[in-house]
Coordinates of C-alpha atoms in Angstrom, one line a residue:
M33 CA 0.0 0.0 0.0
K34 CA 1.1 3.5 -0.8
E35 CA 2.0 5.4 2.4
I36 CA 0.0 8.5 3.5
K37 CA 1.9 11.7 3.7
I38 CA 1.1 13.7 6.8
S39 CA 2.1 17.3 7.4
F40 CA 1.6 19.0 10.7
S41 CA 1.0 22.8 11.2
G42 CA -1.4 23.0 14.1
T43 CA -3.6 20.2 12.7
L44 CA -2.9 17.0 10.9
K45 CA -3.9 16.8 7.3
I46 CA -4.2 13.8 5.0
E47 CA -2.6 14.9 1.7
E48 CA -2.8 11.7 -0.3
F49 CA -4.7 8.4 -0.6
N50 CA -3.7 5.2 -2.3
E51 CA -4.7 4.3 -5.9
R52 CA -8.2 3.2 -4.8
G53 CA -8.9 6.3 -2.7
E54 CA -8.5 4.3 0.6
I55 CA -6.9 4.9 3.9
D56 CA -5.3 2.0 5.8
I57 CA -6.7 3.0 9.2
N58 CA -4.7 0.4 11.2
S59 CA -1.4 1.5 9.6
L60 CA -2.2 5.1 10.1
V61 CA -2.9 4.6 13.8
Q62 CA 0.2 2.5 14.4
K63 CA 2.4 5.2 12.9
I64 CA 0.8 7.9 14.9
N65 CA 1.2 5.9 18.1
K66 CA 4.9 5.6 17.4
T67 CA 5.3 9.3 17.2
I68 CA 2.8 10.0 20.0
I69 CA 0.7 12.5 18.0
I70 CA -2.7 11.1 18.7
P71 CA -4.0 14.1 20.7
A72 CA -3.4 16.3 17.7
L73 CA -5.5 14.3 15.3
E74 CA -7.7 16.6 13.3
E75 CA -11.4 16.7 14.2
S76 CA -12.5 15.6 10.8
L77 CA -10.4 12.5 11.0
R78 CA -11.6 11.7 14.5
Q79 CA -15.2 11.9 13.1
K80 CA -14.5 9.1 10.6
V81 CA -12.7 6.6 12.8
E82 CA -13.8 4.5 15.8
M83 CA -11.5 1.6 16.6
D84 CA -12.6 -1.7 18.2
T85 CA -10.1 -1.9 21.1
S86 CA -11.5 -4.6 23.3
A87 CA -13.1 -8.0 22.9
N88 CA -15.5 -6.9 25.6
M89 CA -16.6 -3.8 23.6
L90 CA -18.8 -3.2 20.6
A91 CA -17.7 -0.4 18.3
F92 CA -19.1 0.9 15.1
G93 CA -17.3 3.1 12.7
A94 CA -16.5 3.7 9.0
V95 CA -13.9 5.4 6.9
N96 CA -14.7 8.6 5.1
Q97 CA -17.3 8.6 2.4
K98 CA -16.9 10.6 -0.8
P99 CA -19.7 13.2 -1.5
I100 CA -22.9 11.9 -3.0
E101 CA -25.2 13.9 -5.2
N102 CA -28.7 14.7 -3.8
A103 CA -27.6 13.6 -0.3
V104 CA -26.2 15.0 2.9
T105 CA -24.6 13.2 5.9
L106 CA -24.8 13.8 9.6
E107 CA -21.1 14.7 9.4
D108 CA -22.0 17.6 7.2
F109 CA -23.9 19.1 10.2
G110 CA -21.2 18.4 12.8
G111 CA -22.2 14.8 13.6
E112 CA -20.0 11.9 14.3
A113 CA -20.5 8.1 14.2
C114 CA -19.2 7.2 17.7
F115 CA -20.6 4.5 20.0
R116 CA -18.6 2.1 22.2
Y117 CA -20.3 -0.1 24.8
F118 CA -18.5 -1.6 27.8
E119 CA -19.4 -4.1 30.4
N120 CA -17.9 -4.3 33.9
L121 CA -16.7 -0.8 34.3
N122 CA -15.5 0.3 37.8
F123 CA -17.1 3.6 39.1
N124 CA -15.3 5.6 41.8
G125 CA -17.1 9.0 41.8
R126 CA -15.8 10.8 38.7
L127 CA -13.2 8.1 37.9
I128 CA -14.2 5.4 35.5
S129 CA -11.8 2.5 35.0
S130 CA -11.5 -0.9 33.3
S131 CA -9.3 -3.9 33.7
Q132 CA -8.6 -3.5 29.9
A133 CA -7.1 -0.8 27.8
I134 CA -10.3 0.4 26.3
F135 CA -10.1 4.2 26.4
Q136 CA -8.6 6.5 23.7
N137 CA -7.2 10.0 23.7
S138 CA -9.9 10.9 21.2
D139 CA -12.5 10.2 23.9
L140 CA -11.6 13.5 25.5
G141 CA -14.7 15.7 25.3
K142 CA -17.0 12.9 24.3
S143 CA -20.1 12.0 26.2
F144 CA -20.4 9.1 28.6
C145 CA -23.5 7.3 29.9
G146 CA -23.3 5.1 33.0
L147 CA -26.1 2.6 32.7
F148 CA -28.2 1.8 35.8
N149 CA -25.4 2.9 38.1
H150 CA -26.5 5.9 40.2
L151 CA -28.9 5.9 43.1
N152 CA -31.0 9.0 42.2
P153 CA -32.6 11.4 44.8
E154 CA -36.2 10.7 45.8
T155 CA -37.5 14.1 44.8
P156 CA -37.4 15.1 41.2
I157 CA -36.1 18.5 40.1
N158 CA -37.2 18.2 36.5
D159 CA -36.8 15.4 33.9
L160 CA -33.0 15.3 34.6
F161 CA -33.3 11.9 36.3
Y162 CA -35.8 9.3 37.3
P163 CA -36.3 9.7 41.1
G164 CA -35.7 7.0 43.6
I165 CA -34.1 4.3 41.4
K166 CA -30.7 3.2 40.6
G167 CA -30.7 4.8 37.2
S168 CA -28.6 5.9 34.2
R169 CA -26.8 9.2 34.3
Y170 CA -24.8 11.2 31.7
A171 CA -21.4 13.0 31.8
I172 CA -18.7 14.5 29.7
I173 CA -15.2 13.0 29.6
K174 CA -12.9 15.7 31.0
K175 CA -9.7 13.7 31.1
V176 CA -8.2 10.5 29.6
I177 CA -5.9 9.5 32.4
S178 CA -4.7 6.3 30.7
P179 CA -6.0 3.6 28.3
S180 CA -7.8 2.1 31.3
E181 CA -9.1 5.1 33.2
I182 CA -11.0 8.3 32.4
E183 CA -12.4 11.2 34.5
V184 CA -15.9 12.6 33.9
D185 CA -17.8 15.6 35.3
F186 CA -20.4 13.6 37.3
D187 CA -20.0 11.8 40.6
F188 CA -21.5 8.3 40.3
N189 CA -22.4 6.7 43.6
H190 CA -22.3 3.0 42.7
S191 CA -19.2 0.9 42.1
N192 CA -19.6 -1.1 38.9
G193 CA -21.7 -1.7 35.8
P194 CA -22.0 -1.1 32.1
G195 CA -21.7 2.2 30.2
Y196 CA -21.0 3.6 26.8
I197 CA -19.0 6.4 25.2
Y198 CA -20.7 8.3 22.4
F199 CA -20.8 11.5 20.4
D200 CA -24.0 13.5 20.8
N201 CA -25.6 13.8 17.4
S202 CA -28.9 15.5 18.6
L203 CA -28.2 18.8 17.0
A204 CA -26.8 17.3 13.8
W205 CA -29.9 15.1 13.4
E206 CA -32.2 18.1 13.9
K207 CA -30.3 20.2 11.4
A208 CA -30.1 17.5 8.8
L209 CA -33.8 16.6 8.9
K210 CA -34.8 20.3 8.8
H211 CA -32.4 20.9 5.9
L212 CA -34.2 18.2 3.9
Q213 CA -37.5 20.1 4.4
A214 CA -36.2 23.4 3.1
K215 CA -38.1 24.6 0.0
Q216 CA -35.0 26.0 -1.7
N217 CA -33.2 22.7 -1.2
S218 CA -33.2 19.9 -3.9
V219 CA -31.5 17.4 -1.5
N220 CA -33.9 14.7 -0.2
T221 CA -31.6 12.0 1.3
L222 CA -29.7 11.7 4.5
F223 CA -27.0 9.2 3.8
L224 CA -25.6 7.4 6.9
G225 CA -22.9 5.4 5.3
K226 CA -22.0 1.8 6.3
N227 CA -21.6 0.1 9.6
K228 CA -22.1 3.3 11.7
T229 CA -23.9 4.1 14.9
F230 CA -25.1 7.6 15.7
V231 CA -26.4 8.4 19.2
I232 CA -29.2 10.9 19.4
P233 CA -30.2 11.4 23.1
E234 CA -32.5 14.4 22.3
Y235 CA -34.9 14.9 19.5
E236 CA -38.0 16.8 18.6
S237 CA -40.9 15.9 16.4
I238 CA -40.1 17.3 12.9
E239 CA -42.8 17.9 10.4
I240 CA -42.0 16.3 7.0
T241 CA -43.1 18.6 4.2
S242 CA -40.8 17.2 1.4
D243 CA -39.8 13.7 0.2
T244 CA -37.4 12.5 2.8
F245 CA -35.1 9.4 2.9
V246 CA -32.7 8.2 5.6
I247 CA -30.5 5.4 4.2
G248 CA -27.7 3.4 5.6
E249 CA -26.1 0.0 5.3
N250 CA -26.0 -1.8 8.7
C251 CA -26.3 1.6 10.5
N252 CA -28.0 2.3 13.8
L253 CA -29.7 5.3 15.3
L254 CA -29.7 5.1 19.1
I255 CA -32.4 7.6 20.0
G256 CA -33.7 8.9 23.3
K257 CA -32.6 9.3 26.9
E258 CA -31.9 6.4 29.1
D259 CA -34.3 5.9 32.0
Y260 CA -36.1 9.1 31.0
F261 CA -38.5 10.6 33.6
R262 CA -41.4 11.4 31.4
W263 CA -43.8 12.2 34.2
S264 CA -42.1 15.5 35.2
D265 CA -44.0 18.7 34.5
K266 CA -40.7 20.6 34.0
K267 CA -38.9 19.6 30.8
S268 CA -35.3 20.2 30.2
F269 CA -34.7 17.6 27.5
K270 CA -36.2 17.4 24.1
Q271 CA -38.0 14.1 23.9
G272 CA -40.6 14.5 21.1
E273 CA -43.9 12.7 20.8
C274 CA -42.5 11.1 17.6
L275 CA -39.6 11.5 15.2
M276 CA -41.5 12.6 12.1
V277 CA -44.9 14.1 11.7
V278 CA -46.5 13.3 8.3
G279 CA -49.7 14.3 6.6
S280 CA -49.6 18.0 6.0
Q281 CA -48.1 17.5 2.5
K282 CA -48.2 14.9 -0.2
V283 CA -44.8 13.2 0.4
K284 CA -42.8 10.0 0.2
V285 CA -40.7 9.0 3.3
G286 CA -38.3 6.1 3.3
L287 CA -36.1 4.8 6.1
R288 CA -33.5 2.1 5.9
V289 CA -31.7 2.1 9.2
N290 CA -32.0 0.3 12.6
I291 CA -33.9 2.7 14.8
C292 CA -33.0 1.6 18.3
P293 CA -34.6 2.7 21.6
P294 CA -32.6 3.5 24.8
F295 CA -31.3 0.4 26.7
R296 CA -34.0 0.9 29.3
R297 CA -37.2 2.7 30.0
V298 CA -38.2 2.3 33.6
P299 CA -41.0 -0.4 33.7
D300 CA -44.4 1.0 34.6
A301 CA -48.0 0.5 33.8
N302 CA -47.8 2.6 30.6
P303 CA -45.3 0.8 28.3
I304 CA -46.0 2.8 25.2
M305 CA -42.9 4.0 23.4
T306 CA -42.5 7.0 21.2
P307 CA -43.3 6.1 17.6
I308 CA -41.3 6.9 14.5
F309 CA -44.2 8.6 12.8
R310 CA -47.4 10.4 13.7
G311 CA -50.0 11.0 11.0
Q312 CA -52.3 14.0 11.1
Q313 CA -56.0 13.8 11.0
N314 CA -57.6 14.6 7.7
P315 CA -54.2 14.2 6.0
Q316 CA -52.9 14.7 2.5
P317 CA -52.0 11.5 0.7
Y318 CA -48.6 10.2 1.7
Q319 CA -46.4 7.1 1.4
I320 CA -44.0 5.8 4.0
I321 CA -41.7 2.8 4.0
L322 CA -39.5 1.3 6.7
M323 CA -37.2 -1.4 5.7
D324 CA -34.2 -3.4 7.0
C325 CA -34.9 -2.2 10.6
N326 CA -34.0 -4.1 13.7
T327 CA -34.9 -2.2 16.9
N328 CA -32.8 -4.8 18.8
A329 CA -29.6 -4.3 16.9
L330 CA -27.8 -2.7 19.8
K331 CA -29.3 -4.9 22.5
M332 CA -26.4 -6.0 24.7
G333 CA -28.2 -8.6 26.7
H334 CA -28.0 -6.8 30.1
A335 CA -30.5 -8.0 32.7
M336 CA -31.6 -4.4 33.4
E337 CA -32.8 -3.8 29.8
N338 CA -36.4 -3.2 29.0
I339 CA -36.5 -2.7 25.2
C340 CA -39.5 -1.0 23.7
G341 CA -38.9 -0.3 20.1
W342 CA -40.1 2.4 17.8
G343 CA -43.5 1.6 16.1
F344 CA -45.2 3.1 13.1
G345 CA -47.5 5.3 15.2
F346 CA -51.0 6.7 14.4
H347 CA -52.0 7.1 10.8
Y348 CA -55.3 8.2 9.2
D349 CA -56.8 7.4 5.8
N350 CA -56.5 9.4 2.6
E351 CA -54.8 7.1 0.0
T352 CA -52.3 6.5 2.8
L353 CA -49.7 3.8 2.1
I354 CA -47.6 2.3 4.8
V355 CA -45.0 -0.4 4.0
G356 CA -42.8 -2.4 6.4
K357 CA -40.2 -4.9 5.1
N358 CA -37.6 -6.9 7.0
I359 CA -38.4 -5.5 10.5
N360 CA -37.6 -6.8 14.0
H361 CA -39.6 -5.0 16.6
S362 CA -39.9 -5.4 20.4
G363 CA -42.5 -3.8 22.6
G364 CA -46.0 -2.5 22.0
S365 CA -47.6 0.0 19.7
F366 CA -46.3 -1.4 16.4
M367 CA -49.3 0.0 14.4
D368 CA -52.3 2.2 15.1
F369 CA -54.2 2.7 11.8
K370 CA -57.5 4.6 11.7
S371 CA -59.9 5.1 8.8
P372 CA -62.5 7.7 10.0
Y373 CA -62.9 9.3 6.5
G374 CA -63.4 6.4 4.2
R375 CA -60.5 7.4 1.9
S376 CA -58.4 4.3 2.0
L377 CA -55.5 3.2 4.2
T378 CA -53.3 0.4 2.9
A379 CA -50.7 -1.3 5.1
V380 CA -48.3 -3.8 3.6
F381 CA -45.8 -5.9 5.6
E382 CA -43.3 -8.5 4.6
N383 CA -40.9 -10.5 6.8
V384 CA -41.8 -8.8 10.0
K385 CA -41.2 -10.1 13.5
T386 CA -42.9 -8.4 16.5
D387 CA -42.8 -9.3 20.2
F388 CA -45.0 -7.9 23.0
E389 CA -45.3 -11.1 25.0
P390 CA -45.4 -11.5 27.9
E391 CA -46.6 -7.9 28.5
E392 CA -45.2 -8.1 32.0
K393 CA -41.7 -8.1 30.4
Y394 CA -42.3 -4.5 29.2
G395 CA -44.5 -3.1 31.9
N396 CA -46.1 -3.8 35.3
T397 CA -49.6 -3.2 36.5
S398 CA -48.5 -4.1 40.0
L399 CA -45.2 -3.2 41.8
K400 CA -44.3 -5.1 44.9
V401 CA -42.5 -3.0 47.4
K402 CA -41.8 -2.8 51.1
G403 CA -43.0 0.0 53.3
Y404 CA -45.0 1.2 56.3
I405 CA -47.9 3.6 57.0
L406 CA -47.6 6.4 59.4
N407 CA -50.0 9.4 59.8
N408 CA -51.8 8.7 56.5
Q409 CA -48.6 8.5 54.5
F410 CA -47.1 5.3 52.9
H411 CA -43.3 5.2 53.0
I412 CA -41.5 2.9 50.6
T413 CA -38.4 1.4 52.2
S414 CA -37.4 -0.9 49.2
E415 CA -35.5 0.1 46.0
Q416 CA -38.6 0.8 43.9
T417 CA -40.2 4.3 43.4
A418 CA -43.8 5.5 43.5
F419 CA -43.4 7.1 40.1
Q420 CA -43.5 3.7 38.5
I421 CA -47.3 3.6 38.9
F422 CA -47.8 6.7 36.9
T423 CA -49.8 6.5 33.7
N424 CA -51.0 9.1 31.2
E425 CA -54.5 9.0 32.8
F426 CA -53.3 8.9 36.4
G427 CA -55.7 11.0 38.5
I428 CA -57.5 13.0 35.8
G429 CA -61.0 11.9 36.5
S430 CA -61.2 9.0 34.1
N431 CA -62.7 5.6 34.7
L432 CA -59.4 4.3 36.1
S433 CA -57.8 3.9 39.5
T434 CA -54.5 3.3 41.2
I435 CA -54.3 1.8 44.7
L436 CA -52.1 0.7 47.5
H437 CA -52.6 -2.9 48.8
I438 CA -51.0 -3.6 52.2
G439 CA -52.1 -6.4 54.6
R440 CA -55.8 -6.9 54.0
F441 CA -56.3 -3.2 53.2
T442 CA -56.6 -1.2 50.0
Y443 CA -56.1 2.6 49.7
Q444 CA -57.0 4.8 46.8
I445 CA -54.1 6.9 45.4
D446 CA -55.4 10.2 44.2
G447 CA -53.1 11.0 41.3
P448 CA -49.8 12.8 40.9
S449 CA -50.5 15.2 43.7
A450 CA -50.6 12.3 46.2
V451 CA -47.0 11.3 45.3
I452 CA -44.9 13.5 47.6
D453 CA -41.6 12.1 46.3
G454 CA -40.3 8.7 45.0
K455 CA -40.7 7.1 48.4
T456 CA -43.7 8.9 50.0
I457 CA -47.4 8.7 49.1
Q458 CA -50.1 10.7 50.7
L459 CA -53.2 8.6 51.5
R460 CA -56.7 9.7 52.1
L461 CA -57.6 10.9 55.6
T462 CA -58.7 8.7 58.5
P463 CA -62.6 9.0 58.6
A464 CA -63.9 11.4 61.2
K465 CA -67.3 12.7 62.4
G466 CA -69.2 14.3 59.5
N467 CA -71.9 14.0 56.9
Y468 CA -71.8 11.0 54.6
L469 CA -73.8 10.4 51.4
V470 CA -76.3 7.5 51.6
R471 CA -76.8 5.7 48.2
S472 CA -78.8 2.7 49.3
K473 CA -80.2 1.2 52.5
N474 CA -76.9 -0.3 53.5
S475 CA -74.1 1.7 51.8
I476 CA -72.5 5.1 52.0
Y477 CA -70.1 7.0 49.8
S478 CA -66.9 8.7 50.8
K479 CA -64.5 10.6 48.7
N480 CA -62.0 12.4 51.0
Q481 CA -61.8 9.8 53.7
E482 CA -60.6 6.2 53.4
L483 CA -63.1 3.8 55.1
H484 CA -62.0 0.2 55.8
A485 CA -63.8 -3.0 56.6
G486 CA -63.9 -3.0 60.4
D487 CA -64.5 0.7 60.9
I488 CA -67.6 1.5 63.0
L489 CA -70.0 4.3 62.1
I490 CA -72.5 5.6 64.7
H491 CA -75.8 7.4 63.9
Q492 CA -78.2 8.3 66.7
G493 CA -76.8 5.6 68.9
N494 CA -77.0 2.9 66.3
R495 CA -73.7 1.2 65.4
Y496 CA -73.0 0.2 61.8
K497 CA -69.9 -1.9 60.9
V498 CA -68.2 -1.5 57.5
I499 CA -68.0 -5.1 56.1
A500 CA -66.7 -4.3 52.6
K501 CA -65.6 -1.4 50.5
D502 CA -64.9 -0.9 46.8
R503 CA -64.7 1.8 44.1
S504 CA -68.1 3.2 43.1
P505 CA -69.7 2.0 39.8
S506 CA -67.9 3.0 36.6
M507 CA -70.0 5.9 35.4
E508 CA -70.1 7.4 38.9
W509 CA -66.4 6.8 39.3
A510 CA -65.6 8.8 36.2
S511 CA -68.0 11.6 36.8
F512 CA -69.7 11.3 40.2
L513 CA -73.2 12.8 40.6
N514 CA -73.1 14.6 37.2
G515 CA -70.5 17.1 38.1
N516 CA -71.1 17.9 41.8
D517 CA -67.8 19.4 42.6
M518 CA -67.5 18.0 46.1
Y519 CA -68.0 14.4 44.8
K520 CA -66.9 14.8 41.2
A521 CA -65.0 11.6 40.9
H522 CA -63.3 8.6 42.6
A523 CA -65.8 8.1 45.5
L524 CA -65.5 4.9 47.5
V525 CA -68.6 2.9 48.5
A526 CA -68.7 1.2 51.9
T527 CA -71.1 -1.6 52.6
L528 CA -72.6 -1.8 56.1
D529 CA -73.7 -4.7 58.2
K530 CA -77.3 -3.5 58.6
E531 CA -79.8 -1.1 57.0
L532 CA -79.8 2.6 57.5
P533 CA -83.0 4.7 58.2
I534 CA -82.9 6.3 54.8
E535 CA -82.3 5.0 51.2
E536 CA -80.8 8.1 49.8
G537 CA -79.5 11.4 51.2
W538 CA -77.1 12.6 53.9
L539 CA -76.6 11.3 57.4
E540 CA -74.2 12.5 60.1
F541 CA -72.0 9.8 61.6
E542 CA -69.5 9.6 64.4
V543 CA -66.6 7.2 63.4
E544 CA -64.5 4.7 65.4
P545 CA -61.8 3.9 62.9
L546 CA -59.4 1.1 63.0
S547 CA -55.7 2.1 63.6
R548 CA -54.2 3.3 60.3
N549 CA -50.6 3.0 61.2
L550 CA -48.9 -0.2 59.9
S551 CA -45.4 -1.5 60.5
E552 CA -43.0 -2.2 57.6
Q553 CA -44.2 -5.1 55.5
P554 CA -44.6 -6.1 51.8
A555 CA -47.1 -4.1 49.8
F556 CA -48.3 -3.6 46.2
L557 CA -48.8 -0.4 44.2
I558 CA -51.3 -1.3 41.6
Y559 CA -52.6 0.3 38.5
K560 CA -56.2 -1.1 38.5
S561 CA -57.3 0.1 35.1
N562 CA -61.2 0.1 35.3
R563 CA -61.4 -2.9 37.5
H564 CA -63.0 -3.1 40.9
Y565 CA -61.2 -4.1 44.1
P566 CA -63.8 -5.3 46.7
T567 CA -62.0 -5.4 50.1
T568 CA -63.5 -7.2 53.1
L569 CA -62.6 -8.4 56.6
Q570 CA -61.5 -11.7 55.0
T571 CA -59.3 -10.2 52.2
Q572 CA -55.8 -11.8 52.2
F573 CA -52.7 -9.9 51.1
G574 CA -52.0 -10.7 47.5
D575 CA -55.6 -11.5 46.7
Q576 CA -55.8 -12.1 42.9
Q577 CA -58.9 -9.9 42.5
I578 CA -57.1 -7.1 44.1
L579 CA -54.0 -7.6 42.0
S580 CA -55.8 -8.1 38.7
S581 CA -55.6 -5.4 36.0
D582 CA -55.1 -4.7 32.4
L583 CA -51.8 -3.2 31.2
I584 CA -52.1 -0.1 29.1
G585 CA -51.0 -0.8 25.6
H586 CA -51.3 -3.2 22.7
L587 CA -49.2 -4.4 19.8
S588 CA -51.8 -3.3 17.2
Y589 CA -54.9 -1.1 17.4
N590 CA -56.6 -0.7 14.1
H591 CA -60.0 0.2 12.6
R592 CA -61.4 -2.8 10.9
Q593 CA -61.9 -0.8 7.7
I594 CA -58.4 -0.9 6.4
R595 CA -56.5 -2.7 3.6
L596 CA -54.0 -5.1 5.2
W597 CA -51.7 -7.3 3.2
A598 CA -49.0 -9.3 5.1
K599 CA -46.5 -12.0 4.3
D600 CA -44.4 -13.8 6.9
F601 CA -45.6 -11.5 9.7
E602 CA -45.1 -12.9 13.2
H603 CA -47.6 -10.9 15.4
R604 CA -46.7 -11.7 19.0
G605 CA -49.0 -9.5 21.1
F606 CA -52.5 -8.2 21.5
Y607 CA -54.4 -7.2 18.4
R608 CA -57.1 -4.7 19.2
Q609 CA -59.8 -3.9 16.6
T610 CA -62.7 -1.5 16.4
A611 CA -65.4 -1.0 13.8
G612 CA -65.3 2.8 14.1
G613 CA -63.9 3.4 10.6
K614 CA -65.3 3.8 7.2
G615 CA -64.5 2.6 3.7
E616 CA -63.0 -0.5 2.1
E617 CA -62.1 -3.6 4.1
F618 CA -59.5 -6.0 2.7
Y619 CA -57.2 -8.6 4.3
C620 CA -54.7 -11.0 2.9
L621 CA -52.3 -12.9 5.2
K622 CA -49.7 -15.3 3.8
G623 CA -47.6 -17.3 6.2
C624 CA -48.6 -15.1 9.2
S625 CA -49.1 -16.0 12.8
G626 CA -50.6 -14.3 15.9
F627 CA -53.4 -12.4 14.4
G628 CA -56.0 -13.2 17.1
N629 CA -57.7 -11.5 20.1
E630 CA -60.0 -8.9 18.6
F631 CA -58.8 -9.5 15.0
N632 CA -62.1 -10.2 13.3
P633 CA -62.6 -8.8 9.8
S634 CA -66.1 -8.9 8.3
V635 CA -64.7 -10.0 5.0
P636 CA -62.9 -13.3 4.3
V637 CA -59.2 -13.2 5.0
R638 CA -57.5 -14.3 1.8
D639 CA -54.0 -15.8 1.1
D640 CA -53.9 -15.8 -2.7
V641 CA -53.6 -12.1 -3.6
P642 CA -50.3 -10.6 -4.8
M643 CA -48.8 -7.6 -3.0
P644 CA -50.7 -4.4 -3.9
E645 CA -49.1 -2.7 -6.9
E646 CA -48.5 0.6 -5.1
A647 CA -46.5 -1.1 -2.4
S648 CA -44.4 -3.1 -4.9
A649 CA -43.7 0.2 -6.7
L650 CA -42.7 1.9 -3.5
I651 CA -40.3 -1.0 -2.5
G652 CA -38.9 -0.9 -6.0
F653 CA -38.4 2.8 -5.8
M654 CA -36.6 2.5 -2.5
N655 CA -34.4 -0.3 -3.7
E656 CA -33.4 1.7 -6.7
K657 CA -32.5 4.7 -4.6
I658 CA -30.4 2.5 -2.3
K659 CA -28.6 0.9 -5.2
T660 CA -27.9 4.3 -6.8
I661 CA -26.6 5.9 -3.6
F662 CA -24.2 3.1 -2.8
L663 CA -22.9 3.0 -6.4
E664 CA -22.0 6.8 -6.4

């Protein structure tokens, strides 16, 4: 091989390539090592090279690509393909070390993520960290001490675990996508190259107004914050509702890249991951294709992982065409296709594997903890956090509930305001003397106080014992007494051991409550969905009716009135279907499995129809574009 000539005048410059326009990276690095010039490598060179320096490390990189017509790269906008994952790192405050020589001088100034390795404070400041868990935290590498040790600008408080070094491409991604939408711009393709990984911790939803293509060969986009605390009202990070918004313009969108989620999202009762796309209602016609996409491409097999991949998102009908080919997806929300306008939505899938089973792997309706009750507050003493029971509908007056189950008792948890911090939950007050609403001869309703089986109520000298309690019926639970502010929602009904003097109205009671303070013991925090939880004197801890619930989420949730053609589609997860749409209904499944649950078309499901022509044409168009861009 012809040697590369290097001159040095403040920066290193490559002046000559070999006959084929190639650089021998190994040779180059060896020569630089001998002259100890690595710290002076020019930034443009460092953006092109990531070396695999350890058998216990995965690295992705590629050599420089020559310019391509009608395409831009993330490097054009200051990006860099840099991602190196390590197991068994040692954490000592700001010092991160390894038993192997894995760090490079070029790591200086890069970003570092310590996975699942910092015990976070219990009280959130904003969305900077997930409170009360041993979570993932971010830092900047301030010093490369040696090939086996670096110094970062964050004090980790746990001793060992995995982590990764990366370059933050958030700004480069945003600039590149917006550049493709510019009206004065004829470029429509973001070319990622070959065998590269770009890390994009922050992102916003970008409206697609022009034909847009993101194309790579064995490339990965690692998108989103690790252990992101999405329940914070104060946002400091950009975590969009989707990557791309489509439907405002007539466009084609094509993606050929592994779109990978963070290594973990903290398990909760709402395991719905951000989708790639979001369609607008009453849309313009558009076509999208996702191909050769494995959301598990960067999965390292760590026990703490909870992978929920990027799905297609919500789409609406107006000659809408959605194509997926050669896809591997984990988690829920793969497709949500609606047809309220009767204007045709066609979905075509070939060689697709999805996995949302068992659902408990991706989210939990019940969280077993340890804790105690003192002065109407529940204190968690185990590692879990109260924020893991949050859902999008938590405490907003809907037909859902969230409860604490400890001993034989159940307690209603009244939404986000009841969660004082990650370890402390405010419970309803101990019942006291006052007026209670009578709804039948042997039951009363209570909203602000928490009655329990065993409590005694006294009216005019007559003693009434609470023998059971439950949430009120669904319609009353969601909107109690047609909007009466005092009892608007979430009222409990207590059943008494004998009849009251009236059937409906208000009665004043004195109350002899059971002791509410309970010593430390196992307990469950439970998202109950719309289910009841009858609690009696005989209720046992861990009662299955108390624990039973329905996890928020699904793998697919479509209107029946869509056109679905699929071949070799493994659908492992709940298929939800409604008949609320309009228009044509067509189904053809070839070699598919798992289409059950509510999947129930009103027309015969065929297996003898070729792929719709418009989908074949879109796949052909994308393949030709890929072929052209890699030949240039």
